mmCIF file of C-alpha atoms in Angstrom:
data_model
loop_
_atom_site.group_PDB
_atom_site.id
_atom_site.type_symbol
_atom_site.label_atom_id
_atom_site.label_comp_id
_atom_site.label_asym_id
_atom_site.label_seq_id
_atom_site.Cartn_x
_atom_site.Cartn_y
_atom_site.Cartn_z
ATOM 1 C CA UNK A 1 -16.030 -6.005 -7.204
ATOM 2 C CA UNK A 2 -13.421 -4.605 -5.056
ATOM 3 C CA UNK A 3 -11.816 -1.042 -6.160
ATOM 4 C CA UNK A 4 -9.002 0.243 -4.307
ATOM 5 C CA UNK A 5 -8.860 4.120 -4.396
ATOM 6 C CA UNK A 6 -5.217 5.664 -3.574
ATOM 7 C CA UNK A 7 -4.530 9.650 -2.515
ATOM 8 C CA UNK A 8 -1.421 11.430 -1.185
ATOM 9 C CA UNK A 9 1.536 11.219 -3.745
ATOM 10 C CA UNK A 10 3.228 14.029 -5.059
ATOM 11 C CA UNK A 11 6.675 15.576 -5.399
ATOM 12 C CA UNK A 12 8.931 16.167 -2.638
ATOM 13 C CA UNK A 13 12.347 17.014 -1.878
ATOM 14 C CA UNK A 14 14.879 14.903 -0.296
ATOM 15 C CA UNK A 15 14.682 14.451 3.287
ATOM 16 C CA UNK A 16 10.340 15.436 3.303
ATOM 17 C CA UNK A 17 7.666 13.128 4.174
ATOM 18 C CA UNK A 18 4.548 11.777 2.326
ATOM 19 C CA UNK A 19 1.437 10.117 3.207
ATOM 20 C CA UNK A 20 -0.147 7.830 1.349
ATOM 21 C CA UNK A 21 -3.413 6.132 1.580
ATOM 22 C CA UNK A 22 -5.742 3.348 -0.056
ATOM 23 C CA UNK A 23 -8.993 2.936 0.635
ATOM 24 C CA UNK A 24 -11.247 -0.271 -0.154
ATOM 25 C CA UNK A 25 -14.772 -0.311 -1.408
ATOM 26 C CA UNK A 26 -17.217 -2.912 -2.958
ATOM 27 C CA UNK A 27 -18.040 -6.328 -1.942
ATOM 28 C CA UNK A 28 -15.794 -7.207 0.903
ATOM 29 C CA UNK A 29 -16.349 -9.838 3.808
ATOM 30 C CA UNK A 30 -12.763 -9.551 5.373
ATOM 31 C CA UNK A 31 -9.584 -8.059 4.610
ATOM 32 C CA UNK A 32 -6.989 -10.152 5.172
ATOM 33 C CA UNK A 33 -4.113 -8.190 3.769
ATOM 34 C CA UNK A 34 -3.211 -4.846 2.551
ATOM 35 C CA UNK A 35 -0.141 -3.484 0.933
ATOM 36 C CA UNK A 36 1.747 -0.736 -0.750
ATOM 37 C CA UNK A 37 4.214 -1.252 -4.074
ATOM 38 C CA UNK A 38 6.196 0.215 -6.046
ATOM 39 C CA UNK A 39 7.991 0.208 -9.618
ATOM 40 C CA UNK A 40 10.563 2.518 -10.786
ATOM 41 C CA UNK A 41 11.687 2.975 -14.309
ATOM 42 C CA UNK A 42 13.470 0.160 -15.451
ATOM 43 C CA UNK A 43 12.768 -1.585 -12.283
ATOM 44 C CA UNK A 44 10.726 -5.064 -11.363
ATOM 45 C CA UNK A 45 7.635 -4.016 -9.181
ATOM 46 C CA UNK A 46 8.421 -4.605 -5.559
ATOM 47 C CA UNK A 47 6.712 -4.737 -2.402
ATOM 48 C CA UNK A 48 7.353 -2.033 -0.231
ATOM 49 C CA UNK A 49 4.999 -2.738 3.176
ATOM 50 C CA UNK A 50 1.915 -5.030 4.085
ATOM 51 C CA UNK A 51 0.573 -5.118 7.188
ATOM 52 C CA UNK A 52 -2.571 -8.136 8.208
ATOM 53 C CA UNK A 53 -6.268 -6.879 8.449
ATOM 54 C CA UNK A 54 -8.319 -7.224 10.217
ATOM 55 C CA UNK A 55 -6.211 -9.990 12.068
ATOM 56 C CA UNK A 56 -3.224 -8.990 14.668
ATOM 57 C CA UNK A 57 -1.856 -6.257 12.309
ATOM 58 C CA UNK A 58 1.825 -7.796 11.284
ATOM 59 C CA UNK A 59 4.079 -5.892 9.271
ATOM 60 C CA UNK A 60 6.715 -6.161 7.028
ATOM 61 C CA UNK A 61 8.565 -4.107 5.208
ATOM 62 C CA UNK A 62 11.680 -3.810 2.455
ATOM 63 C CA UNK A 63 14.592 -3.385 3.293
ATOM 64 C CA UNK A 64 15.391 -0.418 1.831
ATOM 65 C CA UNK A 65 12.570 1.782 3.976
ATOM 66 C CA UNK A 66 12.566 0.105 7.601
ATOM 67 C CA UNK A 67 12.927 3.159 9.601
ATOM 68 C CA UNK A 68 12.117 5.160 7.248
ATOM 69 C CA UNK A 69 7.827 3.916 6.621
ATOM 70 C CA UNK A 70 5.236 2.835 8.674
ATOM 71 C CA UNK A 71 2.736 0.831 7.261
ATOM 72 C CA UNK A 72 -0.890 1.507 9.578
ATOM 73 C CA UNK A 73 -4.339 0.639 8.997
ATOM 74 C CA UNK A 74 -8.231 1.815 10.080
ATOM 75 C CA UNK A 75 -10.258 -1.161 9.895
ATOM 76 C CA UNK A 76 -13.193 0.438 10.099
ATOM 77 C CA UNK A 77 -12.392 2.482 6.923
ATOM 78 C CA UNK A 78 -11.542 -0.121 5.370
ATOM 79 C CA UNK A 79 -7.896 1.974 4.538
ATOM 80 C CA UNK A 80 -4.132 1.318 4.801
ATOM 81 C CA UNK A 81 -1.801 4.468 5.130
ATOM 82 C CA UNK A 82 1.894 4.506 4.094
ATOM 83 C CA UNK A 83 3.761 7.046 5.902
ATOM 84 C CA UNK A 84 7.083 7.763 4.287
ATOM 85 C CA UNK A 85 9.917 9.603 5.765
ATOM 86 C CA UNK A 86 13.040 10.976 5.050
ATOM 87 C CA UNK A 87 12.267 10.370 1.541
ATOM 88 C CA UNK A 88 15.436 9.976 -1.078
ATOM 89 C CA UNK A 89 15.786 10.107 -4.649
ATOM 90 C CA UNK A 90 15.673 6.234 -4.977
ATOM 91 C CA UNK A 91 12.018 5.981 -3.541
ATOM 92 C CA UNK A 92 10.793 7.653 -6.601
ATOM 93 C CA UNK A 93 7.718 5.002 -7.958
ATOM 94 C CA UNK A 94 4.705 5.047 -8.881
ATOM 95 C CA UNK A 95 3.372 3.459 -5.451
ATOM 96 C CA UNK A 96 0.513 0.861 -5.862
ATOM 97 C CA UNK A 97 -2.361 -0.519 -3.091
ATOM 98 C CA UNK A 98 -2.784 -3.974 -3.194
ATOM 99 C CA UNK A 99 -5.657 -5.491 -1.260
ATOM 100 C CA UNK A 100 -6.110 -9.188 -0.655
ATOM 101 C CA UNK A 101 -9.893 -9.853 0.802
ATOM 102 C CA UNK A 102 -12.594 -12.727 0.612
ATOM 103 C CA UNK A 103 -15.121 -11.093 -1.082
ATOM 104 C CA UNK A 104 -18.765 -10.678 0.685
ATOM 105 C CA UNK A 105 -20.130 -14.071 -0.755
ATOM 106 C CA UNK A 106 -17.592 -15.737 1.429
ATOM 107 C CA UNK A 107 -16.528 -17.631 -1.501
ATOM 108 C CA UNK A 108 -13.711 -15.944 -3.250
ATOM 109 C CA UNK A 109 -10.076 -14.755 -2.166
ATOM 110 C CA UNK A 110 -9.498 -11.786 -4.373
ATOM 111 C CA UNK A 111 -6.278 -9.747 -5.258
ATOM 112 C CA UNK A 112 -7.081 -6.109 -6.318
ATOM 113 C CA UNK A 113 -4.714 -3.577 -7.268
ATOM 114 C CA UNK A 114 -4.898 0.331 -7.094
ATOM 115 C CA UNK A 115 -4.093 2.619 -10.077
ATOM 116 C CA UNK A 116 -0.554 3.882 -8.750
ATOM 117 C CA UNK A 117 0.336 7.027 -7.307
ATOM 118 C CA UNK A 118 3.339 8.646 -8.636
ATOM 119 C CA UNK A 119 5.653 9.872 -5.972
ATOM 120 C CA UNK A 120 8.568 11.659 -7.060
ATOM 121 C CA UNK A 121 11.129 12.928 -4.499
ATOM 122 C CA UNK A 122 13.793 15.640 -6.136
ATOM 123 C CA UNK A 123 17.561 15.622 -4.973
#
């Protein structure tokens, strides 16, 4: 069982800066991905950033934040971050973790999914 447990949205104004993070607890041998989401009203779920864990740590984000988000991680805390910057109107979402890890029989590859974070950001 792998729960992923997501802190640090909120409201903001245009132009202001939020930090998310998603930690991940239960039976875990290795990480091999984490990620952030997002869905806006009316809108298809898409991926924002993942980043590789505990491997070399590539990234990639959407278009629509590069230079704007970092993606980072703390292995040991088993945790992914989204740093988000010069926040607009159009990055309002509920913001999901997504976690892709062999579990700790070493058997299974399993997707997990956070509850969402709303983050709103006000023109």
């Amino acid at each position: 069982q792998v729960q992923l447990v997501e802190s640090g949205g909120g409201l903001v104004q245009a132009g202001g800066s939020l930090r998310l993070s998603c930690a991940a607890t239960g039976s875990i041998y290795t990480i091999n991905a984490m990620g952030w989401y997002r869905q806006a009203p009316g809108k298809q779920r898409e991926l924002v950033a993942d980043i590789t864990s505990p491997s070399d740590g590539s990234t990639n984000y959407a278009d629509s934040v590069k230079g704007r988000f970092t993606i980072s991680r703390d292995n040991a805390k088993k945790t992914v971050y989204l740093q988000m910057n010069s926040l607009k109107p159009e990055d309002t979402a509920v913001y999901y973790c997504h976690s892709d890890v062999t579990d700790g029989s070493r058997r299974y590859r399993v997707d997990s999914w956070g509850q969402g974070t709303q983050v709103t950001v006000s023109s």
